[in-house]
């Protein structure tokens, strides 16, 4: 996974350097993100156990924060109808429960992290292949 992310980081750096259609600030941000990705995921080659534990902890903290925000939003947002409130709070509870499970059983968290990274890399690969085949970038749909 680290090798794939390093390649993605290098691609971000190249896009930042070669893309003349972007504003200077956007180019610098792209280069900065690329460098950060290369450095962060490149460190996995020197301390793989440490980095894998760090990935799992980042995943768990992210899920815990997302769950807490969803629970608070579901309870406080008066614009939601009853079904939306229940769905939002339920989603938050599931996120918190999975985060606590990951904290208590890091092996489960590592497997979940591998699954998520695999899906992200698959989607990213499809997008890169699409751009390479058609020569067009994917754009967001406007509503």
Tab-separated table of N, CA and C in Angstrom:
chain	number	residue	atom	x	y	z
A	1	UNK	N	0.830	-1.189	0.000
A	1	UNK	CA	0.000	0.000	0.000
A	1	UNK	C	0.877	1.255	0.000
A	2	UNK	N	1.966	1.204	0.753
A	2	UNK	CA	2.851	2.369	0.807
A	2	UNK	C	3.445	2.678	-0.556
A	3	UNK	N	3.824	1.648	-1.297
A	3	UNK	CA	4.380	1.858	-2.629
A	3	UNK	C	3.369	2.545	-3.534
A	4	UNK	N	2.120	2.091	-3.467
A	4	UNK	CA	1.073	2.706	-4.287
A	4	UNK	C	0.865	4.166	-3.901
A	5	UNK	N	0.853	4.444	-2.598
A	5	UNK	CA	0.670	5.830	-2.172
A	5	UNK	C	1.872	6.699	-2.539
A	6	UNK	N	3.072	6.135	-2.528
A	6	UNK	CA	4.244	6.892	-2.949
A	6	UNK	C	4.114	7.260	-4.426
A	7	UNK	N	3.637	6.328	-5.230
A	7	UNK	CA	3.426	6.617	-6.655
A	7	UNK	C	2.381	7.712	-6.823
A	8	UNK	N	1.316	7.650	-6.021
A	8	UNK	CA	0.291	8.701	-6.072
A	8	UNK	C	0.891	10.045	-5.661
A	9	UNK	N	1.748	10.048	-4.638
A	9	UNK	CA	2.402	11.279	-4.204
A	9	UNK	C	3.300	11.855	-5.288
A	10	UNK	N	4.055	10.997	-5.960
A	10	UNK	CA	4.911	11.448	-7.058
A	10	UNK	C	4.057	12.031	-8.179
A	11	UNK	N	2.917	11.388	-8.440
A	11	UNK	CA	2.001	11.899	-9.468
A	11	UNK	C	1.487	13.287	-9.099
A	12	UNK	N	1.182	13.518	-7.825
A	12	UNK	CA	0.731	14.841	-7.350
A	12	UNK	C	1.829	15.881	-7.549
A	13	UNK	N	3.069	15.506	-7.270
A	13	UNK	CA	4.191	16.428	-7.447
A	13	UNK	C	4.341	16.789	-8.923
A	14	UNK	N	4.292	15.783	-9.788
A	14	UNK	CA	4.430	16.032	-11.229
A	14	UNK	C	3.295	16.909	-11.742
A	15	UNK	N	2.067	16.626	-11.291
A	15	UNK	CA	0.924	17.458	-11.706
A	15	UNK	C	1.142	18.899	-11.259
A	16	UNK	N	1.635	19.097	-10.047
A	16	UNK	CA	1.882	20.450	-9.556
A	16	UNK	C	2.953	21.177	-10.334
A	17	UNK	N	3.957	20.460	-10.746
A	17	UNK	CA	5.054	21.084	-11.493
A	17	UNK	C	4.665	21.362	-12.935
A	18	UNK	N	4.002	20.419	-13.581
A	18	UNK	CA	3.757	20.510	-15.026
A	18	UNK	C	2.466	21.204	-15.414
A	19	UNK	N	1.527	21.345	-14.492
A	19	UNK	CA	0.227	21.906	-14.836
A	19	UNK	C	0.289	23.432	-14.854
A	20	UNK	N	0.276	23.975	-16.040
A	20	UNK	CA	0.352	25.429	-16.174
A	20	UNK	C	-1.029	26.075	-16.120
A	21	UNK	N	-2.085	25.270	-16.216
A	21	UNK	CA	-3.430	25.839	-16.198
A	21	UNK	C	-3.917	26.146	-14.780
A	22	UNK	N	-3.254	25.598	-13.765
A	22	UNK	CA	-3.651	25.845	-12.386
A	22	UNK	C	-3.012	27.128	-11.864
A	23	UNK	N	-3.668	27.730	-10.872
A	23	UNK	CA	-3.074	28.889	-10.212
A	23	UNK	C	-1.824	28.446	-9.462
A	24	UNK	N	-0.955	29.409	-9.195
A	24	UNK	CA	0.306	29.109	-8.512
A	24	UNK	C	0.054	28.470	-7.142
A	25	UNK	N	-0.925	28.979	-6.402
A	25	UNK	CA	-1.207	28.438	-5.073
A	25	UNK	C	-1.699	26.994	-5.167
A	26	UNK	N	-2.525	26.691	-6.164
A	26	UNK	CA	-3.006	25.319	-6.346
A	26	UNK	C	-1.860	24.384	-6.706
A	27	UNK	N	-0.935	24.875	-7.511
A	27	UNK	CA	0.218	24.065	-7.873
A	27	UNK	C	1.084	23.775	-6.652
A	28	UNK	N	1.301	24.794	-5.818
A	28	UNK	CA	2.103	24.605	-4.608
A	28	UNK	C	1.425	23.649	-3.636
A	29	UNK	N	0.110	23.741	-3.522
A	29	UNK	CA	-0.631	22.827	-2.647
A	29	UNK	C	-0.488	21.394	-3.160
A	30	UNK	N	-0.613	21.203	-4.464
A	30	UNK	CA	-0.471	19.871	-5.051
A	30	UNK	C	0.923	19.308	-4.794
A	31	UNK	N	1.938	20.138	-4.968
A	31	UNK	CA	3.313	19.701	-4.711
A	31	UNK	C	3.490	19.374	-3.230
A	32	UNK	N	2.968	20.215	-2.359
A	32	UNK	CA	3.078	19.988	-0.908
A	32	UNK	C	2.393	18.707	-0.465
A	33	UNK	N	1.201	18.453	-0.989
A	33	UNK	CA	0.491	17.218	-0.656
A	33	UNK	C	1.281	16.016	-1.166
A	34	UNK	N	1.816	16.125	-2.373
A	34	UNK	CA	2.609	15.031	-2.933
A	34	UNK	C	3.831	14.719	-2.087
A	35	UNK	N	4.541	15.757	-1.678
A	35	UNK	CA	5.728	15.560	-0.838
A	35	UNK	C	5.331	14.936	0.498
A	36	UNK	N	4.247	15.421	1.098
A	36	UNK	CA	3.788	14.870	2.382
A	36	UNK	C	3.425	13.397	2.245
A	37	UNK	N	2.750	13.035	1.168
A	37	UNK	CA	2.385	11.631	0.949
A	37	UNK	C	3.635	10.769	0.794
A	38	UNK	N	4.592	11.242	-0.003
A	38	UNK	CA	5.820	10.466	-0.225
A	38	UNK	C	6.579	10.292	1.089
A	39	UNK	N	6.713	11.346	1.867
A	39	UNK	CA	7.458	11.263	3.124
A	39	UNK	C	6.735	10.357	4.120
A	40	UNK	N	5.425	10.572	4.274
A	40	UNK	CA	4.674	9.810	5.272
A	40	UNK	C	4.651	8.327	4.943
A	41	UNK	N	4.298	7.991	3.707
A	41	UNK	CA	4.210	6.583	3.343
A	41	UNK	C	5.590	5.981	3.073
A	42	UNK	N	6.565	6.807	2.739
A	42	UNK	CA	7.925	6.310	2.581
A	42	UNK	C	8.525	5.877	3.905
A	43	UNK	N	8.080	6.478	4.988
A	43	UNK	CA	8.585	6.092	6.306
A	43	UNK	C	8.192	4.664	6.668
A	44	UNK	N	7.194	4.119	5.988
A	44	UNK	CA	6.772	2.743	6.271
A	44	UNK	C	7.864	1.741	5.935
A	45	UNK	N	8.777	2.085	5.051
A	45	UNK	CA	9.864	1.175	4.701
A	45	UNK	C	10.905	1.071	5.820
A	46	UNK	N	11.003	2.107	6.644
A	46	UNK	CA	12.001	2.120	7.701
A	46	UNK	C	11.457	1.639	9.042
A	47	UNK	N	10.153	1.813	9.271
A	47	UNK	CA	9.539	1.388	10.526
A	47	UNK	C	8.127	0.853	10.251
A	48	UNK	N	8.021	-0.300	9.603
A	48	UNK	CA	6.705	-0.787	9.180
A	48	UNK	C	5.742	-1.076	10.331
A	49	UNK	N	6.243	-1.615	11.428
A	49	UNK	CA	5.360	-1.930	12.547
A	49	UNK	C	4.820	-0.648	13.165
A	50	UNK	N	5.689	0.314	13.370
A	50	UNK	CA	5.275	1.593	13.941
A	50	UNK	C	4.249	2.286	13.049
A	51	UNK	N	4.507	2.331	11.755
A	51	UNK	CA	3.613	3.021	10.822
A	51	UNK	C	2.272	2.306	10.730
A	52	UNK	N	2.270	0.979	10.728
A	52	UNK	CA	0.992	0.266	10.666
A	52	UNK	C	0.162	0.521	11.921
A	53	UNK	N	0.807	0.586	13.080
A	53	UNK	CA	0.075	0.929	14.307
A	53	UNK	C	-0.447	2.354	14.236
A	54	UNK	N	0.343	3.244	13.670
A	54	UNK	CA	-0.083	4.629	13.518
A	54	UNK	C	-1.288	4.732	12.589
A	55	UNK	N	-1.285	3.971	11.490
A	55	UNK	CA	-2.430	3.957	10.572
A	55	UNK	C	-3.697	3.520	11.306
A	56	UNK	N	-3.578	2.470	12.084
A	56	UNK	CA	-4.741	1.945	12.804
A	56	UNK	C	-5.249	2.972	13.808
A	57	UNK	N	-4.355	3.610	14.532
A	57	UNK	CA	-4.773	4.632	15.496
A	57	UNK	C	-5.425	5.832	14.806
A	58	UNK	N	-4.873	6.250	13.666
A	58	UNK	CA	-5.473	7.367	12.922
A	58	UNK	C	-6.875	6.994	12.460
A	59	UNK	N	-7.057	5.782	11.980
A	59	UNK	CA	-8.365	5.308	11.561
A	59	UNK	C	-9.338	5.318	12.732
A	60	UNK	N	-8.914	4.807	13.864
A	60	UNK	CA	-9.785	4.748	15.035
A	60	UNK	C	-10.148	6.147	15.536
A	61	UNK	N	-9.180	7.046	15.624
A	61	UNK	CA	-9.483	8.407	16.066
A	61	UNK	C	-10.405	9.125	15.092
A	62	UNK	N	-10.179	8.922	13.793
A	62	UNK	CA	-11.060	9.520	12.792
A	62	UNK	C	-12.486	9.014	12.916
A	63	UNK	N	-12.642	7.712	13.090
A	63	UNK	CA	-13.982	7.149	13.266
A	63	UNK	C	-14.633	7.643	14.546
A	64	UNK	N	-13.855	7.740	15.612
A	64	UNK	CA	-14.393	8.213	16.883
A	64	UNK	C	-14.874	9.654	16.764
A	65	UNK	N	-14.080	10.504	16.134
A	65	UNK	CA	-14.471	11.907	15.950
A	65	UNK	C	-15.686	12.021	15.038
A	66	UNK	N	-15.706	11.255	13.949
A	66	UNK	CA	-16.849	11.279	13.036
A	66	UNK	C	-18.116	10.832	13.745
A	67	UNK	N	-18.012	9.775	14.518
A	67	UNK	CA	-19.175	9.279	15.250
A	67	UNK	C	-19.695	10.288	16.254
A	68	UNK	N	-18.784	10.908	17.005
A	68	UNK	CA	-19.208	11.903	17.996
A	68	UNK	C	-19.888	13.096	17.317
A	69	UNK	N	-19.337	13.542	16.200
A	69	UNK	CA	-19.924	14.676	15.485
A	69	UNK	C	-21.310	14.320	14.967
A	70	UNK	N	-21.481	13.107	14.455
A	70	UNK	CA	-22.788	12.683	13.945
A	70	UNK	C	-23.812	12.585	15.071
A	71	UNK	N	-23.409	12.063	16.214
A	71	UNK	CA	-24.336	11.961	17.346
A	71	UNK	C	-24.766	13.346	17.810
A	72	UNK	N	-23.817	14.244	17.968
A	72	UNK	CA	-24.135	15.612	18.401
A	72	UNK	C	-25.005	16.311	17.369
A	73	UNK	N	-24.668	16.169	16.095
A	73	UNK	CA	-25.454	16.786	15.027
A	73	UNK	C	-26.877	16.238	15.008
A	74	UNK	N	-27.009	14.933	15.178
A	74	UNK	CA	-28.341	14.327	15.174
A	74	UNK	C	-29.200	14.789	16.332
A	75	UNK	N	-28.594	15.037	17.479
A	75	UNK	CA	-29.371	15.457	18.649
A	75	UNK	C	-29.682	16.952	18.631
A	76	UNK	N	-28.809	17.757	18.068
A	76	UNK	CA	-28.975	19.217	18.148
A	76	UNK	C	-29.609	19.866	16.933
A	77	UNK	N	-29.541	19.238	15.773
A	77	UNK	CA	-30.033	19.876	14.560
A	77	UNK	C	-31.549	19.736	14.481
A	78	UNK	N	-32.253	20.856	14.677
A	78	UNK	CA	-33.713	20.854	14.676
A	78	UNK	C	-34.294	20.750	13.265
A	79	UNK	N	-33.481	20.955	12.245
A	79	UNK	CA	-33.973	20.901	10.866
A	79	UNK	C	-34.218	19.470	10.404
A	80	UNK	N	-33.634	18.493	11.093
A	80	UNK	CA	-33.805	17.098	10.710
A	80	UNK	C	-35.176	16.594	11.145
A	81	UNK	N	-35.773	15.778	10.310
A	81	UNK	CA	-36.982	15.074	10.702
A	81	UNK	C	-36.605	13.894	11.577
A	82	UNK	N	-37.605	13.244	12.161
A	82	UNK	CA	-37.340	12.119	13.067
A	82	UNK	C	-36.531	11.006	12.391
A	83	UNK	N	-36.891	10.567	11.163
A	83	UNK	CA	-36.093	9.495	10.537
A	83	UNK	C	-34.637	9.909	10.294
A	84	UNK	N	-34.414	11.162	9.886
A	84	UNK	CA	-33.052	11.641	9.657
A	84	UNK	C	-32.256	11.681	10.952
A	85	UNK	N	-32.902	12.107	12.040
A	85	UNK	CA	-32.220	12.139	13.340
A	85	UNK	C	-31.805	10.741	13.762
A	86	UNK	N	-32.727	9.793	13.627
A	86	UNK	CA	-32.426	8.415	14.027
A	86	UNK	C	-31.292	7.851	13.176
A	87	UNK	N	-31.334	8.103	11.870
A	87	UNK	CA	-30.299	7.608	10.971
A	87	UNK	C	-28.942	8.229	11.296
A	88	UNK	N	-28.921	9.549	11.535
A	88	UNK	CA	-27.672	10.244	11.848
A	88	UNK	C	-27.093	9.762	13.172
A	89	UNK	N	-27.925	9.657	14.184
A	89	UNK	CA	-27.445	9.187	15.490
A	89	UNK	C	-27.010	7.731	15.398
A	90	UNK	N	-27.762	6.907	14.669
A	90	UNK	CA	-27.393	5.500	14.499
A	90	UNK	C	-26.062	5.340	13.800
A	91	UNK	N	-25.834	6.143	12.765
A	91	UNK	CA	-24.557	6.107	12.063
A	91	UNK	C	-23.420	6.514	13.002
A	92	UNK	N	-23.665	7.524	13.817
A	92	UNK	CA	-22.657	7.960	14.788
A	92	UNK	C	-22.338	6.883	15.806
A	93	UNK	N	-23.364	6.195	16.281
A	93	UNK	CA	-23.151	5.119	17.252
A	93	UNK	C	-22.339	3.985	16.627
A	94	UNK	N	-22.648	3.652	15.374
A	94	UNK	CA	-21.886	2.599	14.689
A	94	UNK	C	-20.419	3.010	14.541
A	95	UNK	N	-20.166	4.265	14.161
A	95	UNK	CA	-18.782	4.746	14.024
A	95	UNK	C	-18.037	4.669	15.356
A	96	UNK	N	-18.693	5.097	16.431
A	96	UNK	CA	-18.057	5.055	17.752
A	96	UNK	C	-17.805	3.605	18.167
A	97	UNK	N	-18.767	2.733	17.912
A	97	UNK	CA	-18.605	1.322	18.287
A	97	UNK	C	-17.439	0.681	17.534
A	98	UNK	N	-17.328	0.949	16.237
A	98	UNK	CA	-16.216	0.389	15.458
A	98	UNK	C	-14.885	0.971	15.941
A	99	UNK	N	-14.867	2.263	16.257
A	99	UNK	CA	-13.633	2.883	16.768
A	99	UNK	C	-13.206	2.227	18.078
A	100	UNK	N	-14.159	2.001	18.989
A	100	UNK	CA	-13.822	1.347	20.252
A	100	UNK	C	-13.365	-0.096	20.026
A	101	UNK	N	-13.972	-0.770	19.050
A	101	UNK	CA	-13.545	-2.125	18.707
A	101	UNK	C	-12.108	-2.114	18.178
A	102	UNK	N	-11.791	-1.131	17.361
A	102	UNK	CA	-10.432	-1.022	16.827
A	102	UNK	C	-9.434	-0.735	17.948
A	103	UNK	N	-9.816	0.144	18.902
A	103	UNK	CA	-8.919	0.416	20.028
A	103	UNK	C	-8.697	-0.842	20.873
A	104	UNK	N	-9.745	-1.646	21.046
A	104	UNK	CA	-9.611	-2.835	21.892
A	104	UNK	C	-8.973	-4.011	21.153
A	105	UNK	N	-9.166	-4.099	19.841
A	105	UNK	CA	-8.608	-5.184	19.035
A	105	UNK	C	-7.916	-4.593	17.798
A	106	UNK	N	-6.672	-4.174	17.937
A	106	UNK	CA	-5.968	-3.527	16.825
A	106	UNK	C	-5.846	-4.399	15.567
A	107	UNK	N	-5.852	-5.728	15.719
A	107	UNK	CA	-5.760	-6.596	14.544
A	107	UNK	C	-6.978	-6.392	13.642
A	108	UNK	N	-8.154	-6.264	14.246
A	108	UNK	CA	-9.364	-5.991	13.467
A	108	UNK	C	-9.219	-4.649	12.754
A	109	UNK	N	-8.691	-3.660	13.457
A	109	UNK	CA	-8.490	-2.345	12.856
A	109	UNK	C	-7.534	-2.401	11.685
A	110	UNK	N	-6.501	-3.213	11.793
A	110	UNK	CA	-5.535	-3.333	10.702
A	110	UNK	C	-6.196	-3.969	9.479
A	111	UNK	N	-7.005	-4.994	9.682
A	111	UNK	CA	-7.701	-5.628	8.558
A	111	UNK	C	-8.696	-4.661	7.911
A	112	UNK	N	-9.399	-3.898	8.741
A	112	UNK	CA	-10.329	-2.897	8.217
A	112	UNK	C	-9.579	-1.834	7.428
A	113	UNK	N	-8.441	-1.415	7.939
A	113	UNK	CA	-7.622	-0.425	7.242
A	113	UNK	C	-7.154	-0.958	5.896
A	114	UNK	N	-6.711	-2.211	5.848
A	114	UNK	CA	-6.288	-2.802	4.579
A	114	UNK	C	-7.431	-2.850	3.575
A	115	UNK	N	-8.627	-3.178	4.041
A	115	UNK	CA	-9.786	-3.220	3.156
A	115	UNK	C	-10.091	-1.838	2.589
A	116	UNK	N	-10.074	-0.821	3.438
A	116	UNK	CA	-10.375	0.542	3.005
A	116	UNK	C	-9.314	1.033	2.017
A	117	UNK	N	-8.046	0.796	2.333
A	117	UNK	CA	-6.964	1.231	1.442
A	117	UNK	C	-7.073	0.519	0.096
A	118	UNK	N	-7.411	-0.760	0.109
A	118	UNK	CA	-7.565	-1.500	-1.147
A	118	UNK	C	-8.658	-0.909	-2.018
A	119	UNK	N	-9.772	-0.554	-1.412
A	119	UNK	CA	-10.878	0.043	-2.161
A	119	UNK	C	-10.474	1.398	-2.720
A	120	UNK	N	-9.809	2.206	-1.914
A	120	UNK	CA	-9.369	3.534	-2.364
A	120	UNK	C	-8.381	3.405	-3.527
A	121	UNK	N	-7.449	2.487	-3.410
A	121	UNK	CA	-6.469	2.301	-4.486
A	121	UNK	C	-7.142	1.795	-5.760
A	122	UNK	N	-8.138	0.934	-5.633
A	122	UNK	CA	-8.871	0.461	-6.802
A	122	UNK	C	-9.576	1.614	-7.504
A	123	UNK	N	-10.260	2.444	-6.735
A	123	UNK	CA	-10.968	3.595	-7.311
A	123	UNK	C	-9.980	4.562	-7.956
A	124	UNK	N	-8.866	4.829	-7.277
A	124	UNK	CA	-7.849	5.729	-7.821
A	124	UNK	C	-7.259	5.156	-9.106
A	125	UNK	N	-7.004	3.863	-9.134
A	125	UNK	CA	-6.474	3.231	-10.337
A	125	UNK	C	-7.440	3.308	-11.505
A	126	UNK	N	-8.714	3.108	-11.234
A	126	UNK	CA	-9.732	3.221	-12.281
A	126	UNK	C	-9.759	4.639	-12.839
A	127	UNK	N	-9.684	5.626	-11.945
A	127	UNK	CA	-9.698	7.027	-12.374
A	127	UNK	C	-8.477	7.337	-13.225
A	128	UNK	N	-7.310	6.876	-12.823
A	128	UNK	CA	-6.090	7.128	-13.592
A	128	UNK	C	-6.166	6.446	-14.950
A	129	UNK	N	-6.674	5.212	-14.986
A	129	UNK	CA	-6.836	4.503	-16.258
A	129	UNK	C	-7.819	5.230	-17.164
A	130	UNK	N	-8.904	5.751	-16.592
A	130	UNK	CA	-9.891	6.484	-17.374
A	130	UNK	C	-9.261	7.720	-18.010
A	131	UNK	N	-8.498	8.459	-17.220
A	131	UNK	CA	-7.830	9.657	-17.738
A	131	UNK	C	-6.839	9.268	-18.829
A	132	UNK	N	-6.108	8.177	-18.623
A	132	UNK	CA	-5.134	7.746	-19.617
A	132	UNK	C	-5.773	7.293	-20.921
A	133	UNK	N	-6.906	6.630	-20.820
A	133	UNK	CA	-7.577	6.115	-22.023
A	133	UNK	C	-8.272	7.231	-22.795
A	134	UNK	N	-9.009	8.085	-22.072
A	134	UNK	CA	-9.800	9.116	-22.750
A	134	UNK	C	-9.046	10.416	-22.947
A	135	UNK	N	-8.052	10.677	-22.112
A	135	UNK	CA	-7.339	11.937	-22.199
A	135	UNK	C	-8.109	13.082	-21.566
A	136	UNK	N	-9.195	12.770	-20.841
A	136	UNK	CA	-10.009	13.797	-20.185
A	136	UNK	C	-10.014	13.546	-18.690
A	137	UNK	N	-10.003	14.617	-17.922
A	137	UNK	CA	-10.103	14.481	-16.481
A	137	UNK	C	-11.562	14.297	-16.094
A	138	UNK	N	-11.781	13.550	-15.006
A	138	UNK	CA	-13.121	13.428	-14.482
A	138	UNK	C	-13.501	14.739	-13.806
A	139	UNK	N	-14.685	15.208	-14.046
A	139	UNK	CA	-15.136	16.436	-13.408
A	139	UNK	C	-16.321	16.100	-12.519
A	140	UNK	N	-16.553	16.938	-11.557
A	140	UNK	CA	-17.691	16.748	-10.671
A	140	UNK	C	-18.969	17.077	-11.426
A	141	UNK	N	-19.995	16.325	-11.096
A	141	UNK	CA	-21.294	16.618	-11.682
A	141	UNK	C	-21.885	17.829	-10.992
A	142	UNK	N	-22.436	18.724	-11.737
A	142	UNK	CA	-23.045	19.921	-11.152
A	142	UNK	C	-24.544	19.702	-11.063
A	143	UNK	N	-25.105	20.081	-9.919
A	143	UNK	CA	-26.545	19.888	-9.756
A	143	UNK	C	-27.307	21.180	-9.953
